[in-house]
Coordinates of C-alpha atoms and ligand atoms in Angstrom, one line a residue:
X270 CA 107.8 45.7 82.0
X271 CA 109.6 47.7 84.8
X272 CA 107.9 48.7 87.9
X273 CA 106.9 52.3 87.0
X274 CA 104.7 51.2 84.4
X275 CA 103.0 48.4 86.2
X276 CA 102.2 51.3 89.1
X277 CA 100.4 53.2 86.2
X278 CA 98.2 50.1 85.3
X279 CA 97.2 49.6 88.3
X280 CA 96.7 53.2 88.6
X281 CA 94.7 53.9 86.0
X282 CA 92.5 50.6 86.6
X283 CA 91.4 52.1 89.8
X284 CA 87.9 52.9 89.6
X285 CA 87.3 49.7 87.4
X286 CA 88.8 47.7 90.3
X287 CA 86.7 49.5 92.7
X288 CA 83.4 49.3 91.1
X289 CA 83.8 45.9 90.2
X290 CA 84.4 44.9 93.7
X291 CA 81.9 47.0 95.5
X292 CA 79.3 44.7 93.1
X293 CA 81.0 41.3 93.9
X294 CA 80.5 42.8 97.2
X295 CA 76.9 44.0 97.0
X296 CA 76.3 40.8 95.3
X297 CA 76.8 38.0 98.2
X298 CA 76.3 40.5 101.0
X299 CA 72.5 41.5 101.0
X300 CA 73.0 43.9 104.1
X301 CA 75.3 46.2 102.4
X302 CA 73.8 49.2 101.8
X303 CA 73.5 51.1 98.8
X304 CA 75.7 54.7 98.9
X305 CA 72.8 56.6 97.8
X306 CA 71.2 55.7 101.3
X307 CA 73.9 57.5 103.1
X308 CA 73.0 61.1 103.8
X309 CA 76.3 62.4 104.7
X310 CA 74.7 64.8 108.0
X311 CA 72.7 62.0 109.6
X312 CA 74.6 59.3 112.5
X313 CA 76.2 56.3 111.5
X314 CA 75.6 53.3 113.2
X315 CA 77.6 49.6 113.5
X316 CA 76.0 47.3 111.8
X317 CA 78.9 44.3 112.2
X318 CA 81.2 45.8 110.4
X319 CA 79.9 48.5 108.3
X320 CA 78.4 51.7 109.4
X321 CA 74.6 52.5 108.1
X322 CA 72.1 54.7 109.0
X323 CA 69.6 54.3 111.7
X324 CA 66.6 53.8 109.3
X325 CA 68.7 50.8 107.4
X326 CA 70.0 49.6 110.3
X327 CA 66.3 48.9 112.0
X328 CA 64.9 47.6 108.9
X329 CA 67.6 45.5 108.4
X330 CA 68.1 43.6 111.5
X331 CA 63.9 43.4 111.3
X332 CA 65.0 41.9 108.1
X333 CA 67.5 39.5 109.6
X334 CA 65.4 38.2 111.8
X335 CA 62.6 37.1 110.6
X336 CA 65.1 35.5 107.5
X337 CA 66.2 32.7 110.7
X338 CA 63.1 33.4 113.0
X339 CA 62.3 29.4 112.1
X340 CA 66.3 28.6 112.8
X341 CA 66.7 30.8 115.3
X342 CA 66.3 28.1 118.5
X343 CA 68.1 25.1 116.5
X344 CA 71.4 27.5 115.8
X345 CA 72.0 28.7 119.2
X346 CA 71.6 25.0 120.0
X347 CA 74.6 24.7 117.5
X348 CA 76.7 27.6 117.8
X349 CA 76.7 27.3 121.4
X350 CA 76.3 23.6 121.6
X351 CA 73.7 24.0 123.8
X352 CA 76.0 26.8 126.5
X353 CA 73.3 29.5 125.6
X354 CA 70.6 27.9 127.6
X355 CA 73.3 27.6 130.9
X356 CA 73.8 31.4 130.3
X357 CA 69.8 32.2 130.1
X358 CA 69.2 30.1 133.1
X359 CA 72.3 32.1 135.0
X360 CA 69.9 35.4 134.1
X361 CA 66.9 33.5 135.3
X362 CA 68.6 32.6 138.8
X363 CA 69.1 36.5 139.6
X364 CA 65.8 36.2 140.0
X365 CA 65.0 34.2 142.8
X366 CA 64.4 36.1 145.1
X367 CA 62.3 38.3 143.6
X368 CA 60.0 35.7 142.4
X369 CA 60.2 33.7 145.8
X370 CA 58.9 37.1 147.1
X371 CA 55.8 37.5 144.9
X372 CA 54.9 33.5 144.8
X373 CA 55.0 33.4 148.6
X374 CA 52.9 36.9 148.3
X375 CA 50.2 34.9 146.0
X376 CA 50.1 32.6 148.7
X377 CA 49.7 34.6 151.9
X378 CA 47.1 36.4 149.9
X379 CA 45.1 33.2 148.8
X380 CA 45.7 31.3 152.3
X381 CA 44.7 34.4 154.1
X382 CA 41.0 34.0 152.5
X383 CA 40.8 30.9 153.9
X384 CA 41.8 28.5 150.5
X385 CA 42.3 24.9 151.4
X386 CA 45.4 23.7 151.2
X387 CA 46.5 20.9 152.4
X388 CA 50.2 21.6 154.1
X389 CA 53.0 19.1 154.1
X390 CA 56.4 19.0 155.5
X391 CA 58.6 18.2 152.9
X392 CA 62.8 18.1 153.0
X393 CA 64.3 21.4 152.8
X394 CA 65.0 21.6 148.8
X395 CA 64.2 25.2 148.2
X396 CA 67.9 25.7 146.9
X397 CA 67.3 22.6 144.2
X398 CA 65.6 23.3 141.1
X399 CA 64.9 20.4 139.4
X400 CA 61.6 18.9 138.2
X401 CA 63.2 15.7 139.3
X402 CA 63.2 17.0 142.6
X403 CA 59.8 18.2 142.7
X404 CA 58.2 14.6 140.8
X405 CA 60.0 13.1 143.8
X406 CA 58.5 15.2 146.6
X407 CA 54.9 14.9 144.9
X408 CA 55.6 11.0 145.0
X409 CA 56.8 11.3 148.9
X410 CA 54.1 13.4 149.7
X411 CA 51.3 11.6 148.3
X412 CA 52.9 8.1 149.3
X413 CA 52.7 9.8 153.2
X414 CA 49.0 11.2 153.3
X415 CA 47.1 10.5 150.0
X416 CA 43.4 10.8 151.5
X417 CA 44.9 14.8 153.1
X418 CA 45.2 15.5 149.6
X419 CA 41.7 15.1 148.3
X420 CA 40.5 18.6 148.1
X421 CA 37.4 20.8 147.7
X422 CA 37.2 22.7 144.9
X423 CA 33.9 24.8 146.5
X424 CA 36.0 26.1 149.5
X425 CA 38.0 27.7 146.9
X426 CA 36.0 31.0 146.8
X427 CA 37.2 34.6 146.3
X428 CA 35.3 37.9 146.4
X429 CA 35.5 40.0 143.1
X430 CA 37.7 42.4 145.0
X431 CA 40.0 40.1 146.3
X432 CA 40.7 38.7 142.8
X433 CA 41.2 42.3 141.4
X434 CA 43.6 42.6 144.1
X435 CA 45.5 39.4 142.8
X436 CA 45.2 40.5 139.2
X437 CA 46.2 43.8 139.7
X438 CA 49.0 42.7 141.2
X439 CA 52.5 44.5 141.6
X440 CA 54.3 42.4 140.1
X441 CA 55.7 43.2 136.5
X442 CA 58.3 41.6 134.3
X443 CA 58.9 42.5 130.9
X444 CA 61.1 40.8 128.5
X445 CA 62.7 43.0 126.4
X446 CA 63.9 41.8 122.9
X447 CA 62.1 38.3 124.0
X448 CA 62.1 36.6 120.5
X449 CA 61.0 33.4 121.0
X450 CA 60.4 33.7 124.5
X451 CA 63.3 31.4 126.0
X452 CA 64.0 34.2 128.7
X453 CA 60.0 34.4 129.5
X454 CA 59.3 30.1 129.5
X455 CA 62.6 30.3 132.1
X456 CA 61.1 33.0 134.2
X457 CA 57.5 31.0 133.8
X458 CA 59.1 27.4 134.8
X459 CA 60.4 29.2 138.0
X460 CA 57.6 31.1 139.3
X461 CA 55.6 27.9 138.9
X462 CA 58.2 26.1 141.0
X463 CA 58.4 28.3 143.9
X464 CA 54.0 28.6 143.6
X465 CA 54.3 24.8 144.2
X466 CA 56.5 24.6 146.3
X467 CA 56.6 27.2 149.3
X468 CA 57.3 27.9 152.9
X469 CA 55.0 28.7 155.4
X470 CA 55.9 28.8 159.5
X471 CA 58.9 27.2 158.2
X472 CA 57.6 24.1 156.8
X473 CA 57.4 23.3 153.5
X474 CA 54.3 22.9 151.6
X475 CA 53.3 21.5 148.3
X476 CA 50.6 22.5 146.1
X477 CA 48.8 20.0 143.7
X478 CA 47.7 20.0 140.6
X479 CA 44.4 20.4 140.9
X480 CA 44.6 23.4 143.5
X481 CA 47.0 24.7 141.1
X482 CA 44.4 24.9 138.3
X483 CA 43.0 27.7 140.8
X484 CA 46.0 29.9 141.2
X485 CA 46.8 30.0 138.0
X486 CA 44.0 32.6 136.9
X487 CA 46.1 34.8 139.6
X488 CA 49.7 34.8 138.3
X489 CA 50.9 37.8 136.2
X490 CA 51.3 38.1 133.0
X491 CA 54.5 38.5 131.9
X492 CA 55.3 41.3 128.9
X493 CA 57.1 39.9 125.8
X494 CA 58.1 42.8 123.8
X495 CA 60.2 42.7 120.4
X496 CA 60.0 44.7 117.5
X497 CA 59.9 41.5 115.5
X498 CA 56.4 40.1 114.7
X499 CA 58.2 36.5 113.1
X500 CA 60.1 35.6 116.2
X501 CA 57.3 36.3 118.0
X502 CA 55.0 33.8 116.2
X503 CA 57.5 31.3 117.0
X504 CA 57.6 32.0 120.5
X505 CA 53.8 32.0 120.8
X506 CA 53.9 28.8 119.3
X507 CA 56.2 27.4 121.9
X508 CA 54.4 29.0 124.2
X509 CA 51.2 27.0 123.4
X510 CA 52.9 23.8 123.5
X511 CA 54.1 24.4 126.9
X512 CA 51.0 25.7 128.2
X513 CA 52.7 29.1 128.8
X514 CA 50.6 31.0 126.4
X515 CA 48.2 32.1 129.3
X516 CA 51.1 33.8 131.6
X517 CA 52.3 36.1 128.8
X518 CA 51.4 39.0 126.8
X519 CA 53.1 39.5 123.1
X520 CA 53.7 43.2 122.8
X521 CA 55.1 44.4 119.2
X522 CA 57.0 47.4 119.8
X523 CA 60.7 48.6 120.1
X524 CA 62.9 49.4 122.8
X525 CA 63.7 52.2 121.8
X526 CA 60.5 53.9 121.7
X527 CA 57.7 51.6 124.9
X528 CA 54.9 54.0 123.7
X529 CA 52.5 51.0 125.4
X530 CA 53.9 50.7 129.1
X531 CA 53.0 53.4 131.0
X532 CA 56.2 55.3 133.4
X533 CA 57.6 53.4 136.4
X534 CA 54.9 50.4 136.1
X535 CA 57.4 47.3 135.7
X536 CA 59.9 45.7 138.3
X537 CA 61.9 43.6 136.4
X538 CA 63.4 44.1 132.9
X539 CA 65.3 41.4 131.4
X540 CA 66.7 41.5 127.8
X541 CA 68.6 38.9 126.3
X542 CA 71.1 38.7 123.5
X543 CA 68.8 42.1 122.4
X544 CA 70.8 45.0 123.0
X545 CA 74.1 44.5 120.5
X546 CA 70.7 44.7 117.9
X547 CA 69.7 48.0 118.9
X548 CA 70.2 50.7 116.2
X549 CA 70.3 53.4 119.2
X550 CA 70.9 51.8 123.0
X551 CA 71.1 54.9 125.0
X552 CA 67.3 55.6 123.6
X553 CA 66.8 52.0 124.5
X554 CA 68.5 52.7 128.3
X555 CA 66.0 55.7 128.9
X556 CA 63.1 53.8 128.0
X557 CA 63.9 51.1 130.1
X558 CA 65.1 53.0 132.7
X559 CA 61.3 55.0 132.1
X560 CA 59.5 52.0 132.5
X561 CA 61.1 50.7 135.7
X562 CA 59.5 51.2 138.9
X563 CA 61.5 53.0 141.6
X564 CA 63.9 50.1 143.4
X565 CA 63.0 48.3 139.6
X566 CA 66.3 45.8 138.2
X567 CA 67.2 46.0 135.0
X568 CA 69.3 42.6 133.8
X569 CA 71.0 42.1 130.6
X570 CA 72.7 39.2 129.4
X571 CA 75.0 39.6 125.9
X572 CA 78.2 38.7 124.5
X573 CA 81.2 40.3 125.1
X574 CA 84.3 41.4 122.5
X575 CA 86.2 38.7 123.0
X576 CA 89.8 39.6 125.1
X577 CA 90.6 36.5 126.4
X578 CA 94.6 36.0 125.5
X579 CA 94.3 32.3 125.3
X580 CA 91.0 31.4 123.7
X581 CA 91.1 34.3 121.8
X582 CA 92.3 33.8 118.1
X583 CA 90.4 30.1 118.2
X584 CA 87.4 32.1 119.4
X585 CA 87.8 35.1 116.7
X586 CA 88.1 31.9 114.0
X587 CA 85.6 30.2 115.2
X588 CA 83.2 33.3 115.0
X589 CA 84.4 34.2 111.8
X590 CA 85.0 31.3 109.6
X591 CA 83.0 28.5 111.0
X592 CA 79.6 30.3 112.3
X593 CA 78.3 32.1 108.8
X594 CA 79.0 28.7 106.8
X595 CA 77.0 26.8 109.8
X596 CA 74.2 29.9 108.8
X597 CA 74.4 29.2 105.7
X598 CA 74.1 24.9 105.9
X599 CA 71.1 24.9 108.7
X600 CA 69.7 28.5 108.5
X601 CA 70.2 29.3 104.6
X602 CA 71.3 32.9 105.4
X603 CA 75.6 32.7 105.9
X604 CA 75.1 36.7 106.1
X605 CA 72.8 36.8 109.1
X606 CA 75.2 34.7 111.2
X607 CA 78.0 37.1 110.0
X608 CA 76.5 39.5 111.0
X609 CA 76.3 37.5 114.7
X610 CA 79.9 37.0 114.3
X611 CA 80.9 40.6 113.6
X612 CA 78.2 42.4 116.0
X613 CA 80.0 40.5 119.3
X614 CA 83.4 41.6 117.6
X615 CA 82.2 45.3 117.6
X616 CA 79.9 45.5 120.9
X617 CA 80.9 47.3 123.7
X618 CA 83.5 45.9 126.1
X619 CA 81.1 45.2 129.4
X620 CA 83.0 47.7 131.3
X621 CA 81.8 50.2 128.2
X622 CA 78.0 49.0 128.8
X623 CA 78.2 48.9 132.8
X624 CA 79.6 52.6 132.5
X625 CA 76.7 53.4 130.0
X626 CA 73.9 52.1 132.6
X627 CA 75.9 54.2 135.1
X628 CA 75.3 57.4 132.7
X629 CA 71.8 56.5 132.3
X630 CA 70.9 56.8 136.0
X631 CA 71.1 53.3 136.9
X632 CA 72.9 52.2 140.2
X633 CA 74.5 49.5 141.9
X634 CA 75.6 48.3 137.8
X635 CA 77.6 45.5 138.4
X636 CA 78.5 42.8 135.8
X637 CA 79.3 39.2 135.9
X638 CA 81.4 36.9 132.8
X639 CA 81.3 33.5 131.7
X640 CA 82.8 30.9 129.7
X641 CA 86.2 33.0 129.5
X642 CA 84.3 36.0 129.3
X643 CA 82.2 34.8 126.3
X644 CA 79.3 36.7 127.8
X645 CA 78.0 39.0 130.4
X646 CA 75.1 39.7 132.9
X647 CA 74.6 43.4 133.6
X648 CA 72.8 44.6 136.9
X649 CA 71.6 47.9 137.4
X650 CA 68.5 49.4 139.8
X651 CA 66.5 52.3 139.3
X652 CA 66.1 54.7 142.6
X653 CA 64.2 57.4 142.0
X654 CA 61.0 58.4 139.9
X655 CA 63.0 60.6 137.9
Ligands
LIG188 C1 71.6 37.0 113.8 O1 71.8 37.2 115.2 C2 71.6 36.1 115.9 C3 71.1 34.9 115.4 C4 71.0 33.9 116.3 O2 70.5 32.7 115.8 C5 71.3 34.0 117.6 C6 71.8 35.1 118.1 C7 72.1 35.2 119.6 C8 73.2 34.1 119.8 C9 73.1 33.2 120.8 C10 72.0 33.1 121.8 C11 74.2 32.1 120.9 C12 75.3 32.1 119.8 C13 76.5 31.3 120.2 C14 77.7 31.6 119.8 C15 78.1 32.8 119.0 C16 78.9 30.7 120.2 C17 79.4 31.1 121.6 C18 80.7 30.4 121.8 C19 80.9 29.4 122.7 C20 79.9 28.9 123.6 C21 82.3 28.9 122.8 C22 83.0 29.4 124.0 C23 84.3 28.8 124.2 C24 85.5 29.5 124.1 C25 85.6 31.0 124.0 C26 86.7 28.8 124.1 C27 87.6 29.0 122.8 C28 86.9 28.8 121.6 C29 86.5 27.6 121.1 C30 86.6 26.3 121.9 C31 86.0 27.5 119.7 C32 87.1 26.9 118.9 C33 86.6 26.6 117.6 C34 87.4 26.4 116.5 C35 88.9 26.4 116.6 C36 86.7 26.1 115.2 C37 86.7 24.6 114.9 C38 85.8 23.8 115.8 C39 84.5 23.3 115.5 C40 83.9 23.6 114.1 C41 83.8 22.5 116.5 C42 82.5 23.0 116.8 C43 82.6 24.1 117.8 C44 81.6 24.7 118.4 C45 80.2 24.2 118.2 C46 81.9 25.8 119.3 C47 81.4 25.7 120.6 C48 82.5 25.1 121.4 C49 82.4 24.8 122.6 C50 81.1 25.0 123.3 C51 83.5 24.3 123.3 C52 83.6 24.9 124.7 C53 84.9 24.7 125.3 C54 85.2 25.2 126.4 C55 84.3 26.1 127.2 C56 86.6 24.9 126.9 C57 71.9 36.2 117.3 O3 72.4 37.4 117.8
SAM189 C1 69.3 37.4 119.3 S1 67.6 37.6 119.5 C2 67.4 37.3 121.2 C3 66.1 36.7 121.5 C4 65.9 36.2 123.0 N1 65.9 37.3 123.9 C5 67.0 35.2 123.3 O1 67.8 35.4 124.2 O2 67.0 34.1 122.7 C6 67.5 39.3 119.4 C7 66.0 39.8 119.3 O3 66.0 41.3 119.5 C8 65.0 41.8 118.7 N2 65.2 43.2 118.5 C9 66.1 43.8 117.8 N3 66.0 45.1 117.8 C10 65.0 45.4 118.7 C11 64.4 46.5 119.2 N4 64.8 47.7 118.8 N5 63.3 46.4 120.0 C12 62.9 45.2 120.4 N6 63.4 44.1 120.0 C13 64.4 44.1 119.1 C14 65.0 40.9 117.5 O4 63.8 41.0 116.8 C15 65.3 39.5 118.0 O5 64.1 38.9 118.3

């Protein structure tokens, strides 16, 4: 058989070849998306590798994620092997300040109406955060002056206006894309920690457990939003066991369309491994940028395409090959960790999504990499009202 006539069997064979692959294909990939779904007028959007409409592409990653909603803690464990919980903390430690600011706010408020507490000196271990550290102070605290500590929970007494003052209180933090709330329980632990711990006429003070109890009725919610009702059940359900439950408020909704929080009402808006999901992320940047308060921070951790020269191609493999077949072994779903794997392969470089912020009115955008720039943190403040 000479060349020219195997060119026309394989030739003529075309569409056969081409229809039985598009159904091997449509077969083991249940995110590719039927051709009679594509209108040809309407925007494409990634969707790992493929392109698909903005309707598919939000019901499909609502799909995705409720398929490993149950998984979804136990695989970052093992993708990561356990480097996804250094990163959320990173995001968490931005905020110190500002939630250093509102604890020791709590407290001026509550000391100022004449609440006993009973003040300590402690060491200087404001820069530690450690529940080591703070079992350790407790233990040298009440070790020095246990009787001090007995308090009286009748002088604990504030008028109704005082405690609308508290409730209503300025400070806002919503957690975009929060899933199961790992972002919120880290934001949580912290304010806790600096409510426990605080400074006052440069001493150190510690607050007990049982004056504690009485603060906490005073502490802000914090706003979980996601547009996924499954990985929000999970996260209340972590919530409960950690106690957390009362500090935060499960709000089902999208980024891409906040119709519940009202224009320039939140400081702080964190998101978290959310945005590479977004089926359209500059709608998602004006809401967010809507919803911050003037002088409001808007932080975003994600993954970044990988560039590194080195690390790369072990990286790109590892993403690849081994991350859909760990899906598939622990979460039953190989297609919703390919997707993982291909969504950080097509995301925007971080100097693409610092540039983005910049176009949607947010300032001062810096960005920060780890782990041979696995990931980023983006920065960026709102200024004006507008
Ligand atoms: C559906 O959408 C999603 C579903 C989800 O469940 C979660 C998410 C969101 C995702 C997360 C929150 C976390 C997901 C985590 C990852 C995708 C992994 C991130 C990668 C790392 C932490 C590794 C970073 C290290 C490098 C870039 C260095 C070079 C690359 C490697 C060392 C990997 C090399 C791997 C091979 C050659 C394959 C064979 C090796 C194995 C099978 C051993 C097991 C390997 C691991 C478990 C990879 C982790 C490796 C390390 C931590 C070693 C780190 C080493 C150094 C830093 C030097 C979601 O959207
Ligand atoms: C990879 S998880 C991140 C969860 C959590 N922030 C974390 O860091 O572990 C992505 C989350 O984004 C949510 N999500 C995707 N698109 C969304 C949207 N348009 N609005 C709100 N949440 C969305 C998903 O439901 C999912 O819970």
């Amino acid at each position: 058989m000479n060349s020219t006539k195997i060119w026309n069997i394989y030739h003529n064979t075309y569409i056969l070849r081409n229809y039985v692959g598009t159904l091997i294909r449509k077969e083991r990939n249940i995110f590719t998306t039927p051709s009679s779904y594509f209108n040809s007028s309407e925007r494409l959007y990634n969707f790992g590798f493929q392109k698909v409409t903005e309707n598919i592409k939000s019901k499909l990653i609502h799909n995705l994620f409720s398929n490993v909603s149950n998984k979804y803690d136990i695989m970052n464990d093992l993708m990561s092997l356990g480097i996804h919980r250094i990163w959320k903390t990173q995001l968490v430690n931005e905020l110190d300040l500002y939630l250093k600011y509102h604890s020791q706010n709590l407290h001026e408020e509550v000391y100022k109406n004449e609440i006993l507490i009973k003040e300590q000196e402690v060491i200087d271990t404001s820069h530690k955060y450690d529940e080591k550290v703070l079992n350790e102070e407790k233990e040298q605290i009440n070790s020095i002056d246990n009787e001090q500590y007995e308090t009286n929970e009748e002088d604990i007494c504030l008028t109704m206006e005082q405690k609308n003052n508290l409730n209503n209180s300025n400070n806002k933090i919503l957690d975009l894309a929060g899933g199961t709330g790992d972002i919120a329980f880290r934001i949580i632990e912290k304010y806790i920690y600096f409510l426990k711990i605080y400074k006052t006429n440069n001493t150190y003070c510690y607050i007990d457990d049982i004056i504690y109890k009485k603060y906490e009725q005073y502490i802000p919610r914090l706003i979980v939003c996601d547009i996924n009702k499954d990985m929000m059940e999970v996260g209340k359900k972590r919530a409960i066991e950690l106690d957390y439950n009362k500090y935060i408020m499960w709000l089902n909704d999208s980024a891409e369309n906040l119709k519940s929080i009202k224009t320039n009402s939140i400081d702080i808006v964190t998101l978290s491994f959310g945005i590479r999901n977004f089926t359209d992320i500059s709608k998602a940047l004006k809401e967010i940028y809507r919803v911050l308060k003037p002088g409001g921070r808007f932080l975003c951790l994600e993954f970044c395409k990988p560039t590194y020269e080195i690390v790369k191609p072990a990286y790109t493999f590892y993403l690849n090959q081994c991350i859909p077949i760990l899906g598939m072994i622990v979460a039953n779903s190989k297609d919703s960790y390919k997707y993982l794997a291909e969504s950080i392969q097509t995301f925007l470089t971080p100097e693409e999504l610092a540039r983005l912020m910049f176009e949607h009115k947010f300032i001062n955008v810096t960005y920060t990499t780890m782990t041979f720039d696995v990931v980023a943190i983006h920065s960026g403040y709102k200024l004006s009202s507008t």
